Every structure is written in structure tokens, then in C-alpha cells.
């Protein structure tokens, strides 16, 4: 049997649609879609055979299997033509044992999945390789659009611009003007995308790009498009693979538009369906206190996530008040015995500084997750012997301004208790010795 994949409604409406169709919501109920796989065909291969196949391919050079996404292509997009795949060796990122930091906060085994060690510097590459590849497939079959487009707080635009450039596709990105880092802004500019800086926030950008997609002007590249989830779900598979096919006890995820929670759930669910694992880890979703619509709903026992006006946060990539994938996230939380916690600006800034002092270099969004881990350990909701994985979503080199401001004591509303400013001296040997003695005496 040859496996195939189609779009289906997450609410269970009848019907399916080709993955090459430019469709983002269920035509019947307007609910979100997911990619549905042919489990009967996939189950003809045993769990042991899947593990061996994925291990044999992992980080090798045979096209396209060296990619952490396309090395698991049967679980992602099995009918995808090889000649239309756009890949830049995404995935295969380090599962870093944060031994020293973990022990400082009370954990024997803390791992950090460094998804920012990717081509454009974030986990968004994992979904974008699938989306851009399928778009090429759809265009070969007759789909006509002016461009592929996204609203972004930075990382999505960088990934889309890079993969779009590699594919030779026109790219449009809508950004909230003045609200993303310089490192993120320069990426789509360098890749030749049409960058539109709008005087609004992410949610305002998203409303416009949704309308552009609905009217057929552009192809939508945000995580409302279920193709993004397919690539991102390989993080779950890769974490388990890197732990010798063992399951962590807890997985902690920075959360903004909430699509990545659904991606992790999809990866763990498929592994369980195919017999590679027998249980799920507990899912913890971490939000910045200034942009916390999911936390508010969860802490109040509500199933519906009400939109809010997100306030300024150092974790700019998750400064989202109206998360598109909220229904998907609720389903993931239900399935994975999940919980939601938040971190203040002080907590996230200090967590980043503490982790950095142990050799890590954490972006502010990963710091939200680290701060939440610290809180849950202190409360006894995560235990010392738990095997904990934190998903690091982006490379901290994109957020140099955040680091500089913290160590200069210039982050608004934050006391930089772990600041380490540079010491400026004259070129005098004695002064240098005195500075060393003062620090290390």
C-alpha cells in the first residue's frame, strides 16, 4: 500500500481535500484543517523498521533524506515529488544537555532542543520546507497566485523569505513596524522579499494577510496553513530519536500563535499510533505575561481563547493576542495532560541571564519557557528526577539588542540583577590586574 495524505477538518466534518489545494479552513464549518495520513498503509511497516529507517537516514547526504524533515517523509508528505522539494538541511538540531543550569534550578536531566540551529535561525524552517515544496507542486498543477505571503513577528518572515528565494518564488511579508529585532528584519530584506511594515501589531498584520489569501491574491504561509504543522511535528520525533527512542516526562514550549503545540501533539500521536511509543510526555505551554490569552483561558477553565490586546514584551515573537491555532492547542493540552503557565518580563530576563551564565545563549522566547520550568520546579509540579525537554525556538543571535539592554540595565521595568557590563579601562597593566583581582579574589 502506498501512503497518501489529505486535508481534513479538525472538528470532524466529512470530506477531504488535496494538499495541493489553496485551502486553509474547512469549507463546511470554517474550522482549522489538519493533514491526515493513511495509517493503514503506514502500519504495514513495524515500529522497529521505522526506527531503523529513520536512524539510517539521519543527517546523511542522500537527497532529500539528510533533512530532519524529509528524512521522515513518509510521515510528512509521502507523495511529494523529489524534484520539487525545497530543503536547506533543516532539522537535525542539537538536543543539548543543560547539565549545569538544570542542576542549579533543581533538575537532574534538563535537555534543550536547539531548533534555532537551523538555516534561518528558528524552528519555522521545519514547516516552511514543507509548505514551499507543496506550493511548488500546486503551482506545477496549475495554481496561480501573485506571491506567497505571511504575517510575522520576525522568524516566520525570515524562513519564508529564505525558502521562497531558494525556490525562486515571489514573497511578501507583513511585519508590525518597529516591533521586531534588527536581526529578524534584515533577513527577508536580504532574501529579496517585499517587506511591508505596518503600523499595527501581529494580529493586525494577520487580519490583512488572511484577507489577501481568501481573495486569492497570495498563498498563505502562516501556521493557519496545516502544511506548516507537518514539518514542525518532526521536532517531537527527533527528540525521541535523540533520546534513543525514549520518551521525556515533560516537554515545555514557548507559545504565541500556538501552532507548534499542535505540531508536537501530531508527532507524538503518530509515533503512538505506529507503536514507537506507548505514552505522551506532559505538555507545558509557556506564555509571556504580557501576551497571555491562552494562559488566561486555561487558568479560568475556559475552552475558548478570547482575543486580547497583547502588550509589549521582550519575547517579541510570541507577542500575539489572537492566536490562530488556539483550538489546535486546546486539543493538544487535553491529549497530553497539559498545563499552561506564564512568565513576567523580570522572570524571563533573569532566566535568560542565569542560563547564559552556564554556557547557553537563550533567546527571550526560550527564556519564557526556562522561567516557567523554574517556577514549576519550585512549586513541585516538575520533579527533580523528571526528564524535561525545553524547546528552544530561535537562535539568540537574532536578539542581540535584548542581551545588550539587559547587561546595560536598560530593559524597561526589569532590574538587571545578573547584569555583566563591560569594564572600561585605560591601557594600563596595573588597572587590568586590579580588575581581575576584584572579580576573582
Short mmCIF file of C-alpha atoms in Angstrom, two decimals:
data_model
loop_
_atom_site.label_atom_id
_atom_site.label_comp_id
_atom_site.label_asym_id
_atom_site.label_seq_id
_atom_site.Cartn_x
_atom_site.Cartn_y
_atom_site.Cartn_z
CA UNK A 1 0.00 0.00 0.00
CA UNK A 2 1.29 3.45 -0.89
CA UNK A 3 0.61 6.07 1.84
CA UNK A 4 -1.04 9.36 0.91
CA UNK A 5 -2.06 12.50 2.78
CA UNK A 6 -5.04 14.87 2.52
CA UNK A 7 -6.51 17.83 4.38
CA UNK A 8 -9.33 17.08 6.84
CA UNK A 9 -11.28 19.25 9.28
CA UNK A 10 -10.09 19.04 12.90
CA UNK A 11 -13.74 19.28 14.02
CA UNK A 12 -14.56 16.06 12.18
CA UNK A 13 -16.60 17.37 9.25
CA UNK A 14 -16.97 14.87 6.39
CA UNK A 15 -14.78 15.29 3.37
CA UNK A 16 -11.15 15.67 2.44
CA UNK A 17 -9.23 17.99 0.17
CA UNK A 18 -5.95 17.63 -1.74
CA UNK A 19 -2.89 19.08 0.00
CA UNK A 20 -2.16 20.99 -3.21
CA UNK A 21 -5.43 22.93 -2.92
CA UNK A 22 -5.07 26.51 -1.60
CA UNK A 23 -7.39 25.94 1.35
CA UNK A 24 -6.85 26.99 4.96
CA UNK A 25 -10.19 26.38 6.67
CA UNK A 26 -12.92 23.77 6.41
CA UNK A 27 -15.42 24.83 3.71
CA UNK A 28 -18.26 23.42 5.83
CA UNK A 29 -17.64 24.87 9.31
CA UNK A 30 -14.70 27.26 8.80
CA UNK A 31 -12.71 25.29 11.36
CA UNK A 32 -9.00 24.66 11.06
CA UNK A 33 -7.63 21.85 8.93
CA UNK A 34 -5.01 19.19 9.55
CA UNK A 35 -3.07 16.84 7.30
CA UNK A 36 -4.49 13.34 7.65
CA UNK A 37 -2.27 10.35 6.91
CA UNK A 38 -3.06 6.85 5.68
CA UNK A 39 -2.42 4.95 8.91
CA UNK A 40 -3.33 1.59 7.41
CA UNK A 41 -0.55 1.96 4.87
CA UNK A 42 1.93 3.25 7.46
CA UNK A 43 1.16 0.36 9.82
CA UNK A 44 2.39 -2.16 7.25
CA UNK A 45 5.86 -1.11 8.43
CA UNK A 46 6.71 -2.16 12.00
CA UNK A 47 7.86 0.23 14.72
CA UNK A 48 11.31 -1.37 14.68
CA UNK A 49 11.53 -0.91 10.92
CA UNK A 50 10.56 2.77 11.17
CA UNK A 51 13.20 3.40 13.84
CA UNK A 52 15.90 1.69 11.80
CA UNK A 53 14.90 3.54 8.63
CA UNK A 54 14.98 6.93 10.36
CA UNK A 55 18.28 6.16 12.09
CA UNK A 56 19.86 5.03 8.82
CA UNK A 57 18.85 8.27 7.10
CA UNK A 58 19.59 10.66 9.95
CA UNK A 59 21.88 13.54 8.91
CA UNK A 60 23.18 11.67 5.84
CA UNK A 61 23.83 13.19 2.44
CA UNK A 62 21.39 11.26 0.21
CA UNK A 63 18.80 13.68 -1.17
CA UNK A 64 16.42 14.54 0.39
CA UNK A 65 16.82 12.30 3.43
CA UNK A 66 19.58 14.26 5.16
CA UNK A 67 16.94 16.82 6.12
CA UNK A 68 15.45 16.22 9.55
CA UNK A 69 12.05 16.73 7.93
CA UNK A 70 12.39 14.84 4.65
CA UNK A 71 14.23 12.01 6.35
CA UNK A 72 10.77 11.22 7.76
CA UNK A 73 8.94 12.00 4.54
CA UNK A 74 6.53 9.03 4.75
CA UNK A 75 5.10 10.63 7.89
CA UNK A 76 5.10 14.16 6.46
CA UNK A 77 4.26 14.32 2.76
CA UNK A 78 4.78 10.86 1.20
CA UNK A 79 3.65 11.72 -2.35
CA UNK A 80 5.83 14.80 -2.65
CA UNK A 81 7.87 14.69 -5.91
CA UNK A 82 11.60 14.73 -5.18
CA UNK A 83 12.35 17.34 -7.83
CA UNK A 84 10.01 19.88 -6.20
CA UNK A 85 11.38 19.62 -2.65
CA UNK A 86 12.98 22.83 -1.35
CA UNK A 87 15.29 21.89 1.52
CA UNK A 88 18.25 23.52 3.24
CA UNK A 89 19.16 20.64 5.53
CA UNK A 90 16.71 21.80 8.21
CA UNK A 91 16.31 19.83 11.40
CA UNK A 92 18.92 17.61 12.97
CA UNK A 93 19.46 20.28 15.62
CA UNK A 94 21.31 19.60 18.85
CA UNK A 95 19.47 18.19 21.85
CA UNK A 96 21.65 19.96 24.38
CA UNK A 97 22.07 18.55 27.87
CA UNK A 98 21.80 21.67 30.04
CA UNK A 99 23.51 19.89 32.93
CA UNK A 100 24.84 22.83 34.94
CA UNK A 101 21.78 25.05 34.55
CA UNK A 102 19.45 22.13 35.23
CA UNK A 103 21.16 21.26 38.50
CA UNK A 104 21.08 24.92 39.58
CA UNK A 105 17.30 25.01 39.25
CA UNK A 106 16.72 21.53 40.72
CA UNK A 107 16.65 19.13 37.77
CA UNK A 108 18.92 16.16 37.15
CA UNK A 109 18.05 15.91 33.46
CA UNK A 110 17.16 19.03 31.50
CA UNK A 111 17.55 18.95 27.73
CA UNK A 112 17.17 21.92 25.38
CA UNK A 113 16.18 21.22 21.78
CA UNK A 114 18.07 23.93 19.88
CA UNK A 115 15.68 24.46 16.97
CA UNK A 116 17.32 27.83 16.30
CA UNK A 117 20.37 25.98 14.95
CA UNK A 118 18.72 25.93 11.54
CA UNK A 119 19.19 27.71 8.22
CA UNK A 120 17.22 30.88 9.02
CA UNK A 121 17.72 30.58 12.77
CA UNK A 122 14.38 29.25 14.02
CA UNK A 123 12.09 26.23 14.12
CA UNK A 124 9.98 27.86 11.38
CA UNK A 125 12.31 26.30 8.77
CA UNK A 126 10.83 22.88 9.60
CA UNK A 127 7.36 23.89 8.49
CA UNK A 128 8.45 26.15 5.69
CA UNK A 129 10.31 23.44 3.78
CA UNK A 130 7.03 21.51 3.54
CA UNK A 131 4.84 24.49 2.71
CA UNK A 132 7.08 25.92 -0.01
CA UNK A 133 7.67 22.48 -1.53
CA UNK A 134 3.93 21.72 -1.69
CA UNK A 135 3.29 25.18 -3.13
CA UNK A 136 5.71 24.42 -5.98
CA UNK A 137 3.80 21.17 -6.53
CA UNK A 138 0.47 23.03 -6.57
CA UNK A 139 1.79 25.65 -8.99
CA UNK A 140 3.04 22.93 -11.33
CA UNK A 141 -0.51 21.58 -11.28
CA UNK A 142 -1.99 24.97 -12.18
CA UNK A 143 -2.37 27.06 -9.01
CA UNK A 144 -1.91 30.76 -9.77
CA UNK A 145 -1.10 33.36 -7.12
CA UNK A 146 0.88 36.61 -7.19
CA UNK A 147 3.09 35.60 -4.27
CA UNK A 148 3.40 33.53 -1.11
CA UNK A 149 2.84 35.68 1.95
CA UNK A 150 2.80 35.74 5.73
CA UNK A 151 2.22 37.98 8.69
CA UNK A 152 5.11 37.70 11.08
CA UNK A 153 6.77 38.80 14.28
CA UNK A 154 10.10 38.01 12.63
CA UNK A 155 11.00 34.34 12.40
CA UNK A 156 8.24 33.25 10.01
CA UNK A 157 9.16 36.02 7.60
CA UNK A 158 12.83 35.02 7.71
CA UNK A 159 12.08 31.37 6.98
CA UNK A 160 9.56 32.13 4.25
CA UNK A 161 11.87 34.61 2.54
CA UNK A 162 14.79 32.17 2.59
CA UNK A 163 12.83 29.19 1.25
CA UNK A 164 10.94 31.34 -1.22
CA UNK A 165 14.23 32.70 -2.56
CA UNK A 166 15.63 29.17 -2.87
CA UNK A 167 12.53 28.16 -4.84
CA UNK A 168 12.51 31.31 -7.00
CA UNK A 169 9.08 32.35 -5.70
CA UNK A 170 7.88 35.92 -5.04
CA UNK A 171 7.47 36.54 -1.30
CA UNK A 172 5.53 39.20 0.62
CA UNK A 173 5.87 39.63 4.38
CA UNK A 174 3.74 41.86 6.60
CA UNK A 175 5.51 42.96 9.77
CA UNK A 176 4.46 45.16 12.71
CA UNK A 177 6.67 48.19 12.15
CA UNK A 178 9.29 48.77 14.85
CA UNK A 179 8.34 45.66 16.81
CA UNK A 180 10.84 43.05 15.62
CA UNK A 181 14.58 42.80 16.10
CA UNK A 182 17.06 44.14 13.56
CA UNK A 183 18.41 40.62 13.08
CA UNK A 184 14.96 39.39 12.09
CA UNK A 185 14.12 42.38 9.88
CA UNK A 186 17.25 42.14 7.77
CA UNK A 187 16.68 38.51 6.80
CA UNK A 188 13.66 38.97 4.47
CA UNK A 189 15.23 42.17 3.12
CA UNK A 190 18.40 40.28 2.21
CA UNK A 191 16.42 37.48 0.53
CA UNK A 192 14.58 39.92 -1.74
CA UNK A 193 11.09 39.70 -0.21
CA UNK A 194 8.63 42.58 -0.43
CA UNK A 195 8.67 43.72 3.21
CA UNK A 196 5.63 45.73 4.32
CA UNK A 197 6.00 47.36 7.73
CA UNK A 198 2.52 48.15 9.03
CA UNK A 199 1.63 50.49 11.89
CA UNK A 200 -0.14 47.74 13.83
CA UNK A 201 0.68 44.59 15.79
CA UNK A 202 0.94 40.99 14.59
CA UNK A 203 -2.79 40.46 14.86
CA UNK A 204 -3.44 43.45 12.60
CA UNK A 205 -0.96 42.09 10.05
CA UNK A 206 -2.60 38.67 10.25
CA UNK A 207 -6.06 40.06 9.52
CA UNK A 208 -4.81 41.63 6.30
CA UNK A 209 -2.84 38.64 5.05
CA UNK A 210 -5.84 36.37 5.74
CA UNK A 211 -7.98 38.57 3.53
CA UNK A 212 -5.33 38.55 0.79
CA UNK A 213 -5.35 34.75 0.92
CA UNK A 214 -9.14 34.49 0.97
CA UNK A 215 -9.33 36.61 -2.17
CA UNK A 216 -6.70 34.53 -3.94
CA UNK A 217 -4.10 37.29 -4.19
CA UNK A 218 -1.49 35.33 -2.23
CA UNK A 219 -0.84 31.84 -0.92
CA UNK A 220 -0.89 31.87 2.91
CA UNK A 221 2.27 30.75 4.71
CA UNK A 222 1.19 31.26 8.33
CA UNK A 223 0.53 28.29 10.62
CA UNK A 224 -3.18 28.52 9.86
CA UNK A 225 -1.99 26.55 6.83
CA UNK A 226 -1.82 22.96 8.06
CA UNK A 227 1.24 22.22 5.92
CA UNK A 228 3.37 24.14 8.40
CA UNK A 229 2.36 21.76 11.19
CA UNK A 230 3.58 18.76 9.21
CA UNK A 231 7.19 19.89 9.11
CA UNK A 232 7.19 21.16 12.68
CA UNK A 233 5.87 17.88 14.08
CA UNK A 234 9.22 16.25 13.27
CA UNK A 235 10.63 18.01 16.37
CA UNK A 236 8.71 15.53 18.52
CA UNK A 237 10.00 12.57 16.51
CA UNK A 238 13.56 13.88 16.51
CA UNK A 239 13.60 14.46 20.28
CA UNK A 240 12.52 10.87 20.90
CA UNK A 241 15.04 9.61 18.35
CA UNK A 242 17.85 11.58 20.02
CA UNK A 243 16.87 10.08 23.38
CA UNK A 244 17.36 6.58 21.90
CA UNK A 245 13.63 6.29 21.22
CA UNK A 246 12.71 7.01 24.84
CA UNK A 247 10.01 9.49 25.88
CA UNK A 248 10.74 12.55 28.04
CA UNK A 249 8.47 13.10 31.02
CA UNK A 250 7.78 16.77 30.30
CA UNK A 251 8.17 18.94 27.21
CA UNK A 252 7.99 22.72 27.59
CA UNK A 253 7.20 25.02 24.69
CA UNK A 254 7.22 28.83 24.30
CA UNK A 255 3.80 29.68 22.91
CA UNK A 256 2.48 32.54 20.79
CA UNK A 257 0.30 31.67 17.79
CA UNK A 258 0.00 28.14 19.27
CA UNK A 259 0.57 26.09 16.12
CA UNK A 260 3.69 24.42 17.49
CA UNK A 261 1.75 22.75 20.31
CA UNK A 262 -0.43 21.07 17.73
CA UNK A 263 2.69 20.06 15.80
CA UNK A 264 4.25 18.39 18.84
CA UNK A 265 0.99 16.59 19.60
CA UNK A 266 0.74 15.39 15.99
CA UNK A 267 4.26 13.98 16.13
CA UNK A 268 3.76 12.15 19.41
CA UNK A 269 0.31 10.91 18.33
CA UNK A 270 1.68 9.42 15.11
CA UNK A 271 4.50 7.70 16.97
CA UNK A 272 1.99 6.18 19.37
CA UNK A 273 -0.35 5.07 16.59
CA UNK A 274 2.54 3.31 14.87
CA UNK A 275 3.82 1.65 18.03
CA UNK A 276 7.08 3.55 18.53
CA UNK A 277 5.94 4.90 21.90
CA UNK A 278 3.25 3.93 24.40
CA UNK A 279 2.59 7.23 26.18
CA UNK A 280 2.85 11.00 25.80
CA UNK A 281 5.06 13.39 27.74
CA UNK A 282 3.27 16.11 29.67
CA UNK A 283 2.95 19.25 27.57
CA UNK A 284 3.66 22.61 29.23
CA UNK A 285 2.87 25.72 27.21
CA UNK A 286 4.72 28.85 28.34
CA UNK A 287 3.41 32.33 27.59
CA UNK A 288 4.76 35.81 28.27
CA UNK A 289 2.59 37.51 30.89
CA UNK A 290 2.17 40.49 28.56
CA UNK A 291 0.77 38.31 25.76
CA UNK A 292 -1.10 35.52 27.50
CA UNK A 293 -4.54 34.79 26.01
CA UNK A 294 -4.11 31.02 26.35
CA UNK A 295 -2.96 31.29 29.97
CA UNK A 296 -5.97 33.44 30.82
CA UNK A 297 -8.39 30.96 29.29
CA UNK A 298 -6.68 27.92 30.81
CA UNK A 299 -6.39 29.36 34.33
CA UNK A 300 -10.09 30.30 34.24
CA UNK A 301 -11.19 26.89 32.98
CA UNK A 302 -12.41 28.22 29.64
CA UNK A 303 -12.26 26.22 26.40
CA UNK A 304 -12.43 29.28 24.17
CA UNK A 305 -9.40 31.55 23.96
CA UNK A 306 -10.64 35.13 23.89
CA UNK A 307 -8.52 37.60 21.91
CA UNK A 308 -6.66 40.24 23.90
CA UNK A 309 -4.53 43.25 23.03
CA UNK A 310 -1.01 41.90 23.52
CA UNK A 311 1.27 44.26 25.42
CA UNK A 312 4.94 44.87 24.70
CA UNK A 313 7.24 42.03 25.70
CA UNK A 314 10.90 41.26 25.18
CA UNK A 315 9.66 37.95 23.74
CA UNK A 316 8.51 39.72 20.58
CA UNK A 317 7.97 36.57 18.51
CA UNK A 318 5.18 35.45 20.85
CA UNK A 319 3.61 38.89 21.31
CA UNK A 320 0.30 37.68 19.89
CA UNK A 321 -3.12 38.40 21.35
CA UNK A 322 -5.35 36.48 18.95
CA UNK A 323 -3.68 33.11 18.30
CA UNK A 324 -4.96 31.41 15.17
CA UNK A 325 -4.22 27.87 16.36
CA UNK A 326 -5.94 28.12 19.75
CA UNK A 327 -8.38 25.23 19.02
CA UNK A 328 -5.47 23.02 17.99
CA UNK A 329 -3.59 23.95 21.16
CA UNK A 330 -6.54 23.08 23.39
CA UNK A 331 -6.75 19.67 21.76
CA UNK A 332 -3.02 19.13 22.36
CA UNK A 333 -3.32 20.15 26.01
CA UNK A 334 -6.21 17.75 26.53
CA UNK A 335 -4.39 14.84 24.94
CA UNK A 336 -1.06 15.42 26.70
CA UNK A 337 -2.23 16.16 30.27
CA UNK A 338 -1.07 19.68 29.62
CA UNK A 339 -0.81 22.84 31.61
CA UNK A 340 -0.19 26.49 30.80
CA UNK A 341 1.99 28.89 32.78
CA UNK A 342 3.25 32.42 32.22
CA UNK A 343 6.42 34.38 32.88
CA UNK A 344 6.82 38.07 33.63
CA UNK A 345 9.36 40.28 31.92
CA UNK A 346 11.56 40.13 35.03
CA UNK A 347 11.32 36.35 35.19
CA UNK A 348 12.15 35.77 31.54
CA UNK A 349 15.05 38.24 31.55
CA UNK A 350 16.61 36.70 34.64
CA UNK A 351 16.08 33.14 33.37
CA UNK A 352 17.93 34.02 30.17
CA UNK A 353 20.79 35.54 32.17
CA UNK A 354 21.03 32.52 34.50
CA UNK A 355 21.07 30.08 31.61
CA UNK A 356 23.62 32.15 29.71
CA UNK A 357 25.93 32.05 32.74
CA UNK A 358 26.09 28.26 32.31
CA UNK A 359 27.14 28.38 28.65
CA UNK A 360 23.75 28.55 26.98
CA UNK A 361 22.70 31.56 24.90
CA UNK A 362 18.95 31.85 25.09
CA UNK A 363 16.57 33.95 23.03
CA UNK A 364 13.84 35.74 25.04
CA UNK A 365 11.18 33.27 23.89
CA UNK A 366 13.16 30.26 25.08
CA UNK A 367 13.71 32.25 28.28
CA UNK A 368 9.94 32.33 28.78
CA UNK A 369 9.98 28.52 28.77
CA UNK A 370 13.00 28.38 31.07
CA UNK A 371 11.35 30.77 33.53
CA UNK A 372 8.24 28.60 33.52
CA UNK A 373 10.35 25.50 34.18
CA UNK A 374 11.96 27.27 37.15
CA UNK A 375 8.52 28.15 38.54
CA UNK A 376 7.11 24.64 38.11
CA UNK A 377 10.16 23.03 39.70
CA UNK A 378 9.88 25.41 42.67
CA UNK A 379 6.19 24.51 43.03
CA UNK A 380 6.84 20.77 42.83
CA UNK A 381 4.88 20.32 39.58
CA UNK A 382 8.07 19.23 37.82
CA UNK A 383 10.20 16.85 39.89
CA UNK A 384 13.97 16.55 40.16
CA UNK A 385 14.05 13.12 38.52
CA UNK A 386 11.81 14.09 35.60
CA UNK A 387 13.41 14.06 32.19
CA UNK A 388 12.50 17.53 30.89
CA UNK A 389 12.89 18.87 27.34
CA UNK A 390 12.65 22.59 26.63
CA UNK A 391 12.05 23.54 23.01
CA UNK A 392 14.29 26.47 22.12
CA UNK A 393 12.57 28.12 19.19
CA UNK A 394 15.14 30.57 17.83
CA UNK A 395 18.80 31.47 17.77
CA UNK A 396 19.61 34.13 20.36
CA UNK A 397 21.97 35.87 17.94
CA UNK A 398 18.82 37.37 16.40
CA UNK A 399 18.14 39.15 19.69
CA UNK A 400 21.43 40.86 20.46
CA UNK A 401 19.63 44.09 21.41
CA UNK A 402 17.80 42.27 24.21
CA UNK A 403 21.07 40.96 25.63
CA UNK A 404 22.83 44.31 25.39
CA UNK A 405 19.95 46.18 27.05
CA UNK A 406 19.82 43.68 29.91
CA UNK A 407 23.53 43.92 30.70
CA UNK A 408 23.40 47.71 30.39
CA UNK A 409 20.43 47.83 32.77
CA UNK A 410 18.15 49.32 30.12
CA UNK A 411 15.29 46.82 29.79
CA UNK A 412 12.14 48.75 30.76
CA UNK A 413 10.61 47.52 34.00
CA UNK A 414 13.37 44.97 34.60
CA UNK A 415 16.02 45.08 37.32
CA UNK A 416 19.14 43.56 35.76
CA UNK A 417 20.28 41.69 38.85
CA UNK A 418 22.61 39.45 36.82
CA UNK A 419 24.00 42.19 34.61
CA UNK A 420 27.61 41.80 33.50
CA UNK A 421 28.58 45.10 31.87
CA UNK A 422 31.95 45.54 30.24
CA UNK A 423 34.63 47.23 32.33
CA UNK A 424 36.33 50.10 30.51
CA UNK A 425 39.96 50.79 31.46
CA UNK A 426 42.97 52.69 30.27
CA UNK A 427 45.66 50.51 28.65
CA UNK A 428 47.43 50.14 31.99
CA UNK A 429 48.76 46.78 33.23
CA UNK A 430 48.11 47.62 36.87
CA UNK A 431 44.49 48.53 36.25
CA UNK A 432 43.96 45.27 34.37
CA UNK A 433 45.43 43.28 37.29
CA UNK A 434 43.26 45.19 39.74
CA UNK A 435 40.13 44.42 37.68
CA UNK A 436 40.97 40.72 37.57
CA UNK A 437 41.66 40.66 41.30
CA UNK A 438 38.44 42.50 42.08
CA UNK A 439 36.38 39.97 40.14
CA UNK A 440 38.11 36.74 41.17
CA UNK A 441 39.57 37.39 44.60
#
